[in-house]
mmCIF file of C-alpha atoms in Angstrom:
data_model
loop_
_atom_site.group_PDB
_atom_site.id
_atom_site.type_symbol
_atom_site.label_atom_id
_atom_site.label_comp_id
_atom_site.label_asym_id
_atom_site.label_seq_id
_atom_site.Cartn_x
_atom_site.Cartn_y
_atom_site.Cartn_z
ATOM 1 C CA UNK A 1 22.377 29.158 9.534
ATOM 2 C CA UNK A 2 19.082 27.410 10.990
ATOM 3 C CA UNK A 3 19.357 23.670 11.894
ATOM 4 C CA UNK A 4 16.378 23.035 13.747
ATOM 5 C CA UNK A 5 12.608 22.869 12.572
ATOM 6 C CA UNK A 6 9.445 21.143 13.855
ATOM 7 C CA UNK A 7 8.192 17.669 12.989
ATOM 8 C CA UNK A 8 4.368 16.745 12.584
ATOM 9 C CA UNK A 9 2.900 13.206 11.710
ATOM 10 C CA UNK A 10 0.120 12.901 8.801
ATOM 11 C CA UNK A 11 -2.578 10.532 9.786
ATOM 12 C CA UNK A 12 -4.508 8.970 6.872
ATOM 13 C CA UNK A 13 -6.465 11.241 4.994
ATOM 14 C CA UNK A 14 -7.954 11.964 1.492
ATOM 15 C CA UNK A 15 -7.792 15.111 -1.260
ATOM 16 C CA UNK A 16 -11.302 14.919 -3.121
ATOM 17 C CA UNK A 17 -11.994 16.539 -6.422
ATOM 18 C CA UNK A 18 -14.956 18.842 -6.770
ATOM 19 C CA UNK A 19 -17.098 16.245 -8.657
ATOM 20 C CA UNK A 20 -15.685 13.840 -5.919
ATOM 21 C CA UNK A 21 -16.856 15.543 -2.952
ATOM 22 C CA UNK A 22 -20.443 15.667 -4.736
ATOM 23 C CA UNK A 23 -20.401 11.982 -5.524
ATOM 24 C CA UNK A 24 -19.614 11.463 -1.614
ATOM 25 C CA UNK A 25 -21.575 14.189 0.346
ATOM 26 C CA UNK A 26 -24.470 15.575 -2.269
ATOM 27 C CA UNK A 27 -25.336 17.920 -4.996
ATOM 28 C CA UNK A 28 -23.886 21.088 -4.437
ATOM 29 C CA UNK A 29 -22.281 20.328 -0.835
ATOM 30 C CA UNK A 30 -19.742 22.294 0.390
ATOM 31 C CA UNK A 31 -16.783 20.796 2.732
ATOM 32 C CA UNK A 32 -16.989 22.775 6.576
ATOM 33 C CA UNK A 33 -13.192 23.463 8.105
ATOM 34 C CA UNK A 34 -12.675 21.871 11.390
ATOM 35 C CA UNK A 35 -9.156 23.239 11.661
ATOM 36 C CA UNK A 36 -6.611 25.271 10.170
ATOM 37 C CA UNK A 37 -3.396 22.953 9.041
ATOM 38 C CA UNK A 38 -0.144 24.523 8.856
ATOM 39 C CA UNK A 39 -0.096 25.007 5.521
ATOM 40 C CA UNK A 40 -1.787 28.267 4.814
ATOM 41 C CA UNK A 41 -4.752 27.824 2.866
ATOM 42 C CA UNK A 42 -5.155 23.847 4.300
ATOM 43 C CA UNK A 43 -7.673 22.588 6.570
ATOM 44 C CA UNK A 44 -9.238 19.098 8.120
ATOM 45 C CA UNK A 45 -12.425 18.992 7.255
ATOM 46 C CA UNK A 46 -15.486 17.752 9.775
ATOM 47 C CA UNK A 47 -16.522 15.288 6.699
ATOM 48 C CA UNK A 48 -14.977 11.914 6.688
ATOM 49 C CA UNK A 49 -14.995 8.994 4.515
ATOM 50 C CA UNK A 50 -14.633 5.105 5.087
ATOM 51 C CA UNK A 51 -11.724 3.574 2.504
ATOM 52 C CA UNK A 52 -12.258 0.312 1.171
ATOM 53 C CA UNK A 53 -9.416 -2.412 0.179
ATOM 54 C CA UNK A 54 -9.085 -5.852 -1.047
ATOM 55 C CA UNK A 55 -8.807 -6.899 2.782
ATOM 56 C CA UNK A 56 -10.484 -4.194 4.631
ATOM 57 C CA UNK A 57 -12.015 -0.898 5.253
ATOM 58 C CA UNK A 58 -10.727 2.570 7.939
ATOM 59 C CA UNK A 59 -13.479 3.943 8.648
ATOM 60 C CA UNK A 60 -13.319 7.877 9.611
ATOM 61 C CA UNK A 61 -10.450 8.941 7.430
ATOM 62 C CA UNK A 62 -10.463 12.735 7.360
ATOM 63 C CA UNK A 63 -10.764 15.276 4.234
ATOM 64 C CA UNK A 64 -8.546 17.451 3.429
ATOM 65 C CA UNK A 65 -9.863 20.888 2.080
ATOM 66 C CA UNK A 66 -10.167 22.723 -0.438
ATOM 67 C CA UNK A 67 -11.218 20.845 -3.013
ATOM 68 C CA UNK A 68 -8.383 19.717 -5.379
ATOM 69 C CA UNK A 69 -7.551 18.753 -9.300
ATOM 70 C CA UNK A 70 -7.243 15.409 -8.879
ATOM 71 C CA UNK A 71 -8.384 12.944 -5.994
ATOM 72 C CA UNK A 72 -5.120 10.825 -3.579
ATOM 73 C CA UNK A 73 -5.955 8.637 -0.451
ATOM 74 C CA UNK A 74 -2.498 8.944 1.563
ATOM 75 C CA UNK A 75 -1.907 6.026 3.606
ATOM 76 C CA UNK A 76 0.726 4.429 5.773
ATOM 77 C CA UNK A 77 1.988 1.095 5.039
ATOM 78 C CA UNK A 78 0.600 0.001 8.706
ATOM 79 C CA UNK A 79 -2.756 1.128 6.853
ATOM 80 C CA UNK A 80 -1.777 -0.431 3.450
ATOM 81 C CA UNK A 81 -1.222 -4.114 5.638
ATOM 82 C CA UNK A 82 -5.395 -3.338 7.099
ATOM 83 C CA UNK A 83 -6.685 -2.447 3.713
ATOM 84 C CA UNK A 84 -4.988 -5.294 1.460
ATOM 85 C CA UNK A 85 -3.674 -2.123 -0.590
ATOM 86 C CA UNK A 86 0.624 -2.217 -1.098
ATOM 87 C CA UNK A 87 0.818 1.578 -1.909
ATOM 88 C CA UNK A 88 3.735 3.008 -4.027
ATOM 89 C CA UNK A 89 6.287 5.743 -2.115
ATOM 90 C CA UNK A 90 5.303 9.100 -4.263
ATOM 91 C CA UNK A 91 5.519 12.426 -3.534
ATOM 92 C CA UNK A 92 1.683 13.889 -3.112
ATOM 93 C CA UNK A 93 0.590 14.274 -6.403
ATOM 94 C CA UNK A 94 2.206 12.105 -8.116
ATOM 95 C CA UNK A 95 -0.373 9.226 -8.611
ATOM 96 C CA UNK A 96 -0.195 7.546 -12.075
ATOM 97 C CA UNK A 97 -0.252 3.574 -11.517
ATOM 98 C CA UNK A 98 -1.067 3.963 -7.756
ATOM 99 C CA UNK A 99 -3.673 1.565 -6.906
ATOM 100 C CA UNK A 100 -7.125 2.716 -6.339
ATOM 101 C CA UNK A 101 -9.561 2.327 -3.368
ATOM 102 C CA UNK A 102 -13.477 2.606 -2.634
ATOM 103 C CA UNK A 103 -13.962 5.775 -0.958
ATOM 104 C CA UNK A 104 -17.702 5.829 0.991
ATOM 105 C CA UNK A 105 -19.258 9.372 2.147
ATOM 106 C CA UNK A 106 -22.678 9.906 3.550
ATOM 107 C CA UNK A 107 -24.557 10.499 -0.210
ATOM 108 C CA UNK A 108 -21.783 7.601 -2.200
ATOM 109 C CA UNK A 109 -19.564 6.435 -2.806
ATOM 110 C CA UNK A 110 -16.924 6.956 -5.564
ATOM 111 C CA UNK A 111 -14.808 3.958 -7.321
ATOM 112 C CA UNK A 112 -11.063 4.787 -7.450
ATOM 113 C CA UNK A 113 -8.755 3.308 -9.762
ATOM 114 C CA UNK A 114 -5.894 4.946 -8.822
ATOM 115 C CA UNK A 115 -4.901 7.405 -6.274
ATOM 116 C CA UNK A 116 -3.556 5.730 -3.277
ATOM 117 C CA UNK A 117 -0.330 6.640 -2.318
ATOM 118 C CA UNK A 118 2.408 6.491 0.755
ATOM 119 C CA UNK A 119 3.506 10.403 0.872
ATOM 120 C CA UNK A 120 7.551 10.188 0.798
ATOM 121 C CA UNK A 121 9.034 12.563 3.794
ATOM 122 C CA UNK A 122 9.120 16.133 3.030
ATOM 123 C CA UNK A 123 9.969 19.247 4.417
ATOM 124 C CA UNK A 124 7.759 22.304 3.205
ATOM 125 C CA UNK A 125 9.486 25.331 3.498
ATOM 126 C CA UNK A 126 8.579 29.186 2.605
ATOM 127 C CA UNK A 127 11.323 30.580 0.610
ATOM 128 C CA UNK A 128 12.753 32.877 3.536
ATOM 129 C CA UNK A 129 13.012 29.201 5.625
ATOM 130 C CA UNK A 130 15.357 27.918 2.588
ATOM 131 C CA UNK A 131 17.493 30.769 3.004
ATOM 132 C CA UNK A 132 18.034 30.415 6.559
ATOM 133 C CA UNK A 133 18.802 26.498 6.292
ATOM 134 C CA UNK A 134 20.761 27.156 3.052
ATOM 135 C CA UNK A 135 19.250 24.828 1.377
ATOM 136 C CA UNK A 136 17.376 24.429 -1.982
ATOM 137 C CA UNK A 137 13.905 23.326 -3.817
ATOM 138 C CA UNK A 138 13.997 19.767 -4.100
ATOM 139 C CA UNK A 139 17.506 19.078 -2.308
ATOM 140 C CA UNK A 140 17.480 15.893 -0.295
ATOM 141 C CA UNK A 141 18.700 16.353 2.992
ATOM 142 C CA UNK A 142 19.042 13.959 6.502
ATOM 143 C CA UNK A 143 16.846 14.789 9.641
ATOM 144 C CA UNK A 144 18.206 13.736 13.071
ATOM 145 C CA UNK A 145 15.329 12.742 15.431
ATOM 146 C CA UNK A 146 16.533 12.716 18.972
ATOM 147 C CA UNK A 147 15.502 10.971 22.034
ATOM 148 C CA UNK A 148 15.503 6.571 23.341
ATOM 149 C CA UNK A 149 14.414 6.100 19.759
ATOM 150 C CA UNK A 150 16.182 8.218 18.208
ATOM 151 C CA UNK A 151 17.073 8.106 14.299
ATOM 152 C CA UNK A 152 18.828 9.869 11.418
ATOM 153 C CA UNK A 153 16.084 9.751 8.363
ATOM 154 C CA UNK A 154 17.700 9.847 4.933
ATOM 155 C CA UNK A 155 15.866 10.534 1.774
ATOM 156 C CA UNK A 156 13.922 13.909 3.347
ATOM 157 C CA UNK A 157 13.054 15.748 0.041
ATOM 158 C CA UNK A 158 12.761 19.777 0.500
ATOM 159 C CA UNK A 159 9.616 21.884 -1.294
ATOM 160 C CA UNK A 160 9.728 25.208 -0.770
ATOM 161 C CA UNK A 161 6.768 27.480 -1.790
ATOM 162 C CA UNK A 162 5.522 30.974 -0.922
ATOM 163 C CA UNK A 163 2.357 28.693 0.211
ATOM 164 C CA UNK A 164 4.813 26.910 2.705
ATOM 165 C CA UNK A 165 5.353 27.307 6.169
ATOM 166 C CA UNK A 166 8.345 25.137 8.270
ATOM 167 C CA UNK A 167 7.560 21.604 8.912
ATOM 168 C CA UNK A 168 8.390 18.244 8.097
ATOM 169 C CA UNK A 169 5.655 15.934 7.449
ATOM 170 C CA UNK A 170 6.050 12.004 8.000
ATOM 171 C CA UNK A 171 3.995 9.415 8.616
ATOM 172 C CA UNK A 172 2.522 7.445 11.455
ATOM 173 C CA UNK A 173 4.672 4.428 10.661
ATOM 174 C CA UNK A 174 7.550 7.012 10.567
ATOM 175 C CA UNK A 175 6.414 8.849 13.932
ATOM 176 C CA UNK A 176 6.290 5.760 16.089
ATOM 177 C CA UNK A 177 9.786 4.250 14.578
ATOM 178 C CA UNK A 178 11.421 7.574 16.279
ATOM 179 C CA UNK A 179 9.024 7.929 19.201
ATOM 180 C CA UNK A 180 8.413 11.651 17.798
ATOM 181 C CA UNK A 181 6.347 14.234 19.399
ATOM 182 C CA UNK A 182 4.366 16.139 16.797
ATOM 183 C CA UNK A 183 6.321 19.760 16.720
ATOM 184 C CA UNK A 184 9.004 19.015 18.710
ATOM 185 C CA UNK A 185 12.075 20.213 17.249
ATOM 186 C CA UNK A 186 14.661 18.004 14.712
ATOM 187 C CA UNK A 187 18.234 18.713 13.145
ATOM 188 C CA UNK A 188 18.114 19.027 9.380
ATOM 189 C CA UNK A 189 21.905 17.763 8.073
ATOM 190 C CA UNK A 190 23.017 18.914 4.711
ATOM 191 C CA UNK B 1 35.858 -6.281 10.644
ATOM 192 C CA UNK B 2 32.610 -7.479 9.660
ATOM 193 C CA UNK B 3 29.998 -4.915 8.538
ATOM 194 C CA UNK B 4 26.911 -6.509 7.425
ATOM 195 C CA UNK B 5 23.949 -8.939 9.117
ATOM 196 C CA UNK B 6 20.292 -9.670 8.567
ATOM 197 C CA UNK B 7 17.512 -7.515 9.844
ATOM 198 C CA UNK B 8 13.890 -8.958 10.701
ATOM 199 C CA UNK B 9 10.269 -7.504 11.865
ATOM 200 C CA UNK B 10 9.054 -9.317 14.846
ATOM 201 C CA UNK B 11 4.856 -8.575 14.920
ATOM 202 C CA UNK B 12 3.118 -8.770 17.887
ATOM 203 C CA UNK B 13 3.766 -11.826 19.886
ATOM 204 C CA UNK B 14 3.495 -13.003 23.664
ATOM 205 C CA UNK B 15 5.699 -15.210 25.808
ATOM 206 C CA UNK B 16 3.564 -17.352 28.301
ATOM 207 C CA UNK B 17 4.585 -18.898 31.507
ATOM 208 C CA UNK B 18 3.588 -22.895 31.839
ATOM 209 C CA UNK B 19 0.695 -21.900 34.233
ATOM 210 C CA UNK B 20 -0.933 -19.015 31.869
ATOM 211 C CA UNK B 21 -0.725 -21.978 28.883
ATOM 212 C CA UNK B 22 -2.624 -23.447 31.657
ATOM 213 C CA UNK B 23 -5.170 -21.259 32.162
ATOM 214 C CA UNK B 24 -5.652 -20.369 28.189
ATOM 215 C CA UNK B 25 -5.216 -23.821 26.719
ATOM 216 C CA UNK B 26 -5.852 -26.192 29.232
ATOM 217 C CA UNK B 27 -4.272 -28.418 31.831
ATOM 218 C CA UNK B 28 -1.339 -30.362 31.017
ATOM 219 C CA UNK B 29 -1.759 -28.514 27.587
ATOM 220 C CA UNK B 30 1.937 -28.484 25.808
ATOM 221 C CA UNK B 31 2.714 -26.029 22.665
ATOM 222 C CA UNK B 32 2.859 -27.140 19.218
ATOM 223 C CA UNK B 33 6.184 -25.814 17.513
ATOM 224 C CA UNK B 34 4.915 -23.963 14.149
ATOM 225 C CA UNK B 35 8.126 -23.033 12.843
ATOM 226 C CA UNK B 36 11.543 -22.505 14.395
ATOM 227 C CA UNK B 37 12.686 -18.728 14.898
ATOM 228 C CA UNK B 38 16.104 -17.501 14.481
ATOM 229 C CA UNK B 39 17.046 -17.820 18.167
ATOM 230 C CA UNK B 40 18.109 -21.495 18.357
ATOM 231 C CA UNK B 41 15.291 -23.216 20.425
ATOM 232 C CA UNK B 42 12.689 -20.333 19.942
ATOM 233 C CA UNK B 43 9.587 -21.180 17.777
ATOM 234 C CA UNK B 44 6.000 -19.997 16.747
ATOM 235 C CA UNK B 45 3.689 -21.750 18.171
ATOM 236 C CA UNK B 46 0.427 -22.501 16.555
ATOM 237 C CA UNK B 47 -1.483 -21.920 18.882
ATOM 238 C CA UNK B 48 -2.547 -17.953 19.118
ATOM 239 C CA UNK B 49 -4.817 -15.749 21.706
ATOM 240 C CA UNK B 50 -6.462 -12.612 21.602
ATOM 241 C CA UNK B 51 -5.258 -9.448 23.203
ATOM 242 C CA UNK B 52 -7.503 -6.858 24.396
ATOM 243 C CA UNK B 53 -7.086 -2.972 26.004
ATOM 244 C CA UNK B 54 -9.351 -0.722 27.147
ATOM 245 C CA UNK B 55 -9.998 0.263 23.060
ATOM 246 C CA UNK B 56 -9.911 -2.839 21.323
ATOM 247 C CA UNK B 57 -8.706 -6.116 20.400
ATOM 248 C CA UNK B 58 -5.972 -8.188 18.478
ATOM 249 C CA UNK B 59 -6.736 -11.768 17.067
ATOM 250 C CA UNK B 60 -4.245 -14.112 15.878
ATOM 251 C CA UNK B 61 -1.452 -13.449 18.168
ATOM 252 C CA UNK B 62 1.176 -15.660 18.003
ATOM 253 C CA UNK B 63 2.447 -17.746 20.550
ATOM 254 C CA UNK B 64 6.529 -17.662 20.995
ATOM 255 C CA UNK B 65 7.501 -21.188 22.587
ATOM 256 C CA UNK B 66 8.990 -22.423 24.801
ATOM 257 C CA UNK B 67 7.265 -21.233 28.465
ATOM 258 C CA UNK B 68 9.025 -18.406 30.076
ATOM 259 C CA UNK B 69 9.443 -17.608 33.799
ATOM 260 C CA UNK B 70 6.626 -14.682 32.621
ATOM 261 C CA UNK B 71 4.202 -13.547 30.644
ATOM 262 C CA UNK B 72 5.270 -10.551 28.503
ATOM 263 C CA UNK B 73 3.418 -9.114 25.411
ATOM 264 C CA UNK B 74 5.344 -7.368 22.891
ATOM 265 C CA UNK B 75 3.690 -4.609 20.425
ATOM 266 C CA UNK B 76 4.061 -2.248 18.572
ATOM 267 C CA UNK B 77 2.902 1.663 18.997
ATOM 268 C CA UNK B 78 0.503 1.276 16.539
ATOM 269 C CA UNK B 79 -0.968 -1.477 17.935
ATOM 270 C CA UNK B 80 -0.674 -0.071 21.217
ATOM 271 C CA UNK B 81 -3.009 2.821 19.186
ATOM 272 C CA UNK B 82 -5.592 0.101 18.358
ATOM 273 C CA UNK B 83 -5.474 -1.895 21.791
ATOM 274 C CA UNK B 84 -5.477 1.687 24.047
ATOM 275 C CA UNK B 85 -2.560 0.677 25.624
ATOM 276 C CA UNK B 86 0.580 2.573 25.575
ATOM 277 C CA UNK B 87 3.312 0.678 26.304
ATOM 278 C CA UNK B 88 6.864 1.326 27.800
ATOM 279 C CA UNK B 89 10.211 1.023 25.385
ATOM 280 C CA UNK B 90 11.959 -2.182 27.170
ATOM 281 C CA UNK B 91 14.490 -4.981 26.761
ATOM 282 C CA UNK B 92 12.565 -7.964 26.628
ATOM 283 C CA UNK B 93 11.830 -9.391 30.196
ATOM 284 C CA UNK B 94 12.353 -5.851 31.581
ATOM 285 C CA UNK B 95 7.982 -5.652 32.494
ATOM 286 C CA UNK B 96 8.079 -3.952 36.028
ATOM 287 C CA UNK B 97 5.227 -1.620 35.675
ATOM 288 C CA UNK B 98 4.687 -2.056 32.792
ATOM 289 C CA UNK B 99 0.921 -1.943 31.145
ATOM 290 C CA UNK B 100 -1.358 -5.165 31.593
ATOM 291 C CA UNK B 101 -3.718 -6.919 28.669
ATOM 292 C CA UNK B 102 -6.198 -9.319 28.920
ATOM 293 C CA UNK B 103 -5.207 -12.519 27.399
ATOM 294 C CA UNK B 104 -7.764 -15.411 25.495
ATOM 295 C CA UNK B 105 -7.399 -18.433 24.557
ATOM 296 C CA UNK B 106 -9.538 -21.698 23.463
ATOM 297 C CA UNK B 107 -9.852 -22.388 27.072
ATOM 298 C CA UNK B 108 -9.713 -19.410 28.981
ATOM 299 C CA UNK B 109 -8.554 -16.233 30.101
ATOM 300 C CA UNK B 110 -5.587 -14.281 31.556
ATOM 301 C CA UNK B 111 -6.025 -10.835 33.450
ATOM 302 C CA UNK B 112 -3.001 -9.370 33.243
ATOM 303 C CA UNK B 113 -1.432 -6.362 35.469
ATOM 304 C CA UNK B 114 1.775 -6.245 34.023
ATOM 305 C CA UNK B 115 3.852 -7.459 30.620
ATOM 306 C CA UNK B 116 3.080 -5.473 27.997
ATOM 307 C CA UNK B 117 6.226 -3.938 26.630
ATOM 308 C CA UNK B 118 7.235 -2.143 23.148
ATOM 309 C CA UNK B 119 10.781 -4.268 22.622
ATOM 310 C CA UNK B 120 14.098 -1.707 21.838
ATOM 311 C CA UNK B 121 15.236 -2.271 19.047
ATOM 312 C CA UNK B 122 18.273 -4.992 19.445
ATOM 313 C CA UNK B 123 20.781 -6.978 17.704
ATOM 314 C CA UNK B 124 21.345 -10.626 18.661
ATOM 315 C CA UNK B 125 24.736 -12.121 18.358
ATOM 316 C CA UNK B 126 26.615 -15.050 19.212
ATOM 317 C CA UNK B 127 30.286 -14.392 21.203
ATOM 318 C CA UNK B 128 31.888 -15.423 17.798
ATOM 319 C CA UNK B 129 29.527 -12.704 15.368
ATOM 320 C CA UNK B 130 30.814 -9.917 18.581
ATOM 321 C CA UNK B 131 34.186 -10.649 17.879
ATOM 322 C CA UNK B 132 33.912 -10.287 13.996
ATOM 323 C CA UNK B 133 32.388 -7.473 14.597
ATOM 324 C CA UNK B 134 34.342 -6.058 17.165
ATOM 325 C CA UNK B 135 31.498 -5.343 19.925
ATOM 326 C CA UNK B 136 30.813 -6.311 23.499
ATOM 327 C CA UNK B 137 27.746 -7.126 24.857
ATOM 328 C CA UNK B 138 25.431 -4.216 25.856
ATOM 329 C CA UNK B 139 27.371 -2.288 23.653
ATOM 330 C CA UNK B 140 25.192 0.563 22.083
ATOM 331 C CA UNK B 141 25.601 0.887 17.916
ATOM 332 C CA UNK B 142 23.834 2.337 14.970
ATOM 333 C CA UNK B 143 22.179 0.534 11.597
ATOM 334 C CA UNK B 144 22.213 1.937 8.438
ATOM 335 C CA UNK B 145 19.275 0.453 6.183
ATOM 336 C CA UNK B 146 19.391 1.563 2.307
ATOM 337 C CA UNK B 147 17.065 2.840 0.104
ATOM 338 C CA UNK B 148 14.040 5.021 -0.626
ATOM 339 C CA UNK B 149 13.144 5.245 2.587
ATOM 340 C CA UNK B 150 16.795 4.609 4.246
ATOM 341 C CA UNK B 151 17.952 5.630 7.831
ATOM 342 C CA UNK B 152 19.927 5.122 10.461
ATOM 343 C CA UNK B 153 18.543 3.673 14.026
ATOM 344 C CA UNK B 154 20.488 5.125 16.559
ATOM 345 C CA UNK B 155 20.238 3.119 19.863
ATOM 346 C CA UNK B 156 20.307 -0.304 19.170
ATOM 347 C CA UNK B 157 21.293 -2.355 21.423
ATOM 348 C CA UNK B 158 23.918 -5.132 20.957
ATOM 349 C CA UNK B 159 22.992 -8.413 23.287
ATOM 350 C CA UNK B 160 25.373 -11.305 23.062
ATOM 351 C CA UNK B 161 24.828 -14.695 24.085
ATOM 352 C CA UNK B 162 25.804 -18.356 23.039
ATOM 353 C CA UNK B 163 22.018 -18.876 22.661
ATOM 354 C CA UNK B 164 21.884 -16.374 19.971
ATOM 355 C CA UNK B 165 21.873 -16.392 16.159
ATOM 356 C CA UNK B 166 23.148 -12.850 14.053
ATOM 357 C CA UNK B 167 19.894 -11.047 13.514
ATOM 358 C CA UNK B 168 18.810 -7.511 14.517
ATOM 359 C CA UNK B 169 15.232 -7.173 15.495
ATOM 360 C CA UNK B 170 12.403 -4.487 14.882
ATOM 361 C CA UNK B 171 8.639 -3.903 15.217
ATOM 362 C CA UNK B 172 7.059 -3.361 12.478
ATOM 363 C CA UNK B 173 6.351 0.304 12.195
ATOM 364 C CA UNK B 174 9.688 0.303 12.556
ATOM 365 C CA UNK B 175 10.152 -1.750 9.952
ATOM 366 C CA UNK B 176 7.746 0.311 7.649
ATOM 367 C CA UNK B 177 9.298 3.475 7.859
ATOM 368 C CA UNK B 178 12.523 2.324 6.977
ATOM 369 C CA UNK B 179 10.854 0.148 4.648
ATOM 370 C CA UNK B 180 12.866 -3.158 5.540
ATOM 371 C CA UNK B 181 12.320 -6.297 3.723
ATOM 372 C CA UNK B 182 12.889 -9.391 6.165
ATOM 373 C CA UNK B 183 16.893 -10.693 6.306
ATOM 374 C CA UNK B 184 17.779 -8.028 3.632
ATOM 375 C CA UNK B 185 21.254 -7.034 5.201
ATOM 376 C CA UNK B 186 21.896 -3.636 6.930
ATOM 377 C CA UNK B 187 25.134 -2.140 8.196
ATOM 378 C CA UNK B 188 26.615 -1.833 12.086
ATOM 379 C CA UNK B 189 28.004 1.639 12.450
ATOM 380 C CA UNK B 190 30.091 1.599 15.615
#
C-alpha cells in the first residue's frame, strides 16, 4: 500500500465563465496557457485580474483555464483579512451564498455576487492512485507534514477522477503553518 | 491530568530596546500601555511603526511594552512574503543572524541588521499549569485544534515560567489554516 504523495500550495486565483472572460478581456478573446498545472487538461493563464473587496483590492491574481460553467475567486483567509471578504470553507464548486467580489481585466470588469470561496484541502487522485492508497472517493483521511513545523492535517477530503493526477492541494495559509515545500513528499493516514 | 488551555494568534509585533524607543519616538519618550497581554506585565502599546524589506512595507505595527534588552520583530511567512524578508523559525530572543528591517516611527528611524524572527509555535505556562499538566519546561508536545479545518501542531514547545499565564501562541497563518478562533480551547497531547 502507498503512503506517501506530493503536496503543492494554491495561490489565489480565479475560474471565469465564457461570457466572463469576454466581459474582462474583449469580444471574442481567447485565454493564452502560460503553464501546464498538474491536473491534465489545467493551465495558468498569462491573463490576470485585480479582485476587489469591501477593504481592498490583489492585484495580479492569475486565471485559471479553460473556461468553466460557473465563475469562483479562491482565496486564502490571509487574502480574505486584505480584501474585507470572510470567505466560506467549500469544496471548489460549491459556491451558493459565498460572497461575491469585483473582478477587473484589461476590457471590464464583471460584478460578482457570489463566488468567493476558501478551497477545503483535497487530495485529487486518478483511480489507479486510490487503489494503491486503499482509499476511496470522498473518504476523509489525515496528512502528516514533516519537518520543524511539522503537522498532522485532519479533514483532507479525497476526489478521485480519471482527470486526476496525485497531489494534495492546500493553501498558502496552510503551506506556511507547516513550512511545506511545494512537492515534497507527505504521509496520508487512514 | 489536565487536558485543555486557550490558544491565541499573536500578529506581527516588535519588542524595542529603551534606546530604539529613543531613536523612533523621541528622547525620554516612555510607552503608553494600550491593553494588557496575557503575559502578566506585557502590553500593547499604542504607539506603532512601520516595517519595511527589500519588497515592501507594514503599517500599524504594534508596539509590545515594556523595553527589552533588544529589538526583535516577529512575523509571519506571509508577511515575510509581502516585506521580502524571509525569516528564521526561533524562540523569541533567539535573533543571532537573523534577517534585519528597517524600523519608523513619528520621530525617526531604526536600521536594523538583525531581529527579525518567525516565533515557534509555544505554550506558556506557569510552574503550577506544568504540574496539572504533567510537563517540564522545554518539554516538546502536540495540540489538537477541532473542527473543519482541525489538526494537530506537532512541535510546540512548552516554556514555563512564574512570569507566565496558560496560553499557547501562534502566527496567524498558522492560525488560519487551522482556523483558530482566539482563547477557544485546544488539547495537549503528550
Amino acid at each position: 500500500m502507498k503512503t506517501h504523495l506530493p503536496i503543492a500550495r494554491s495561490d489565489i486565483h480565479v475560474h471565469l465563465t465564457r461570457e466572463h472572460i469576454e466581459q474582462l478581456f474583449g469580444k471574442g478573446y481567447e485565454l493564452t496557457k502560460w503553464q501546464d498545472l498538474t491536473i491534465p487538461g489545467q493551465f495558468a493563464c498569462r491573463e490576470t485580474v485585480t479582485v476587489t473587496g469591501r477593504l481592498g483590492s490583489i492585484e495580479g491574481v492569475f486565471v485559471v483555464g479553460p473556461a468553466r460553467a460557473y465563475t469562483q475567486v479562491e482565496i486564502s483567509f490571509s487574502n480574505g483579512l486584505a480584501l474585507g471578504i470572510d470567505p466560506p470553507l467549500r469544496d471548489s464548486g460549491d459556491i451558493e451564498g459565498s460572497p461575491g467580489a469585483v473582478l477587473h481585466g484589461t476590457a471590464g470588469k464583471v460584478v460578482l455576487n457570489k463566488g468567493v470561496i476558501a478551497a477545503k484541502r483535497h487530495i485529487h487522485m486518478h483511480p489507479k492512485d486510490a487503489a494503491d492508497f486503499g482509499v476511496q472517493d470522498r473518504q476523509v483521511v489525515k496528512i502528516r507534514v514533516p519537518g520543524d513545523r511539522g503537522l498532522i492535517f485532519d479533514n483532507v477530503t479525497v476526489r478521485v477522477s480519471p482527470e486526476n493526477a496525485l497531489e494534495m492541494h492546500i493553501d498558502f495559509d496552510e503551506g506556511f503553518a507547516a513550512g511545506v515545500e511545494d512537492f515534497q513528499l507527505v504521509e496520508l493516514i487512514r
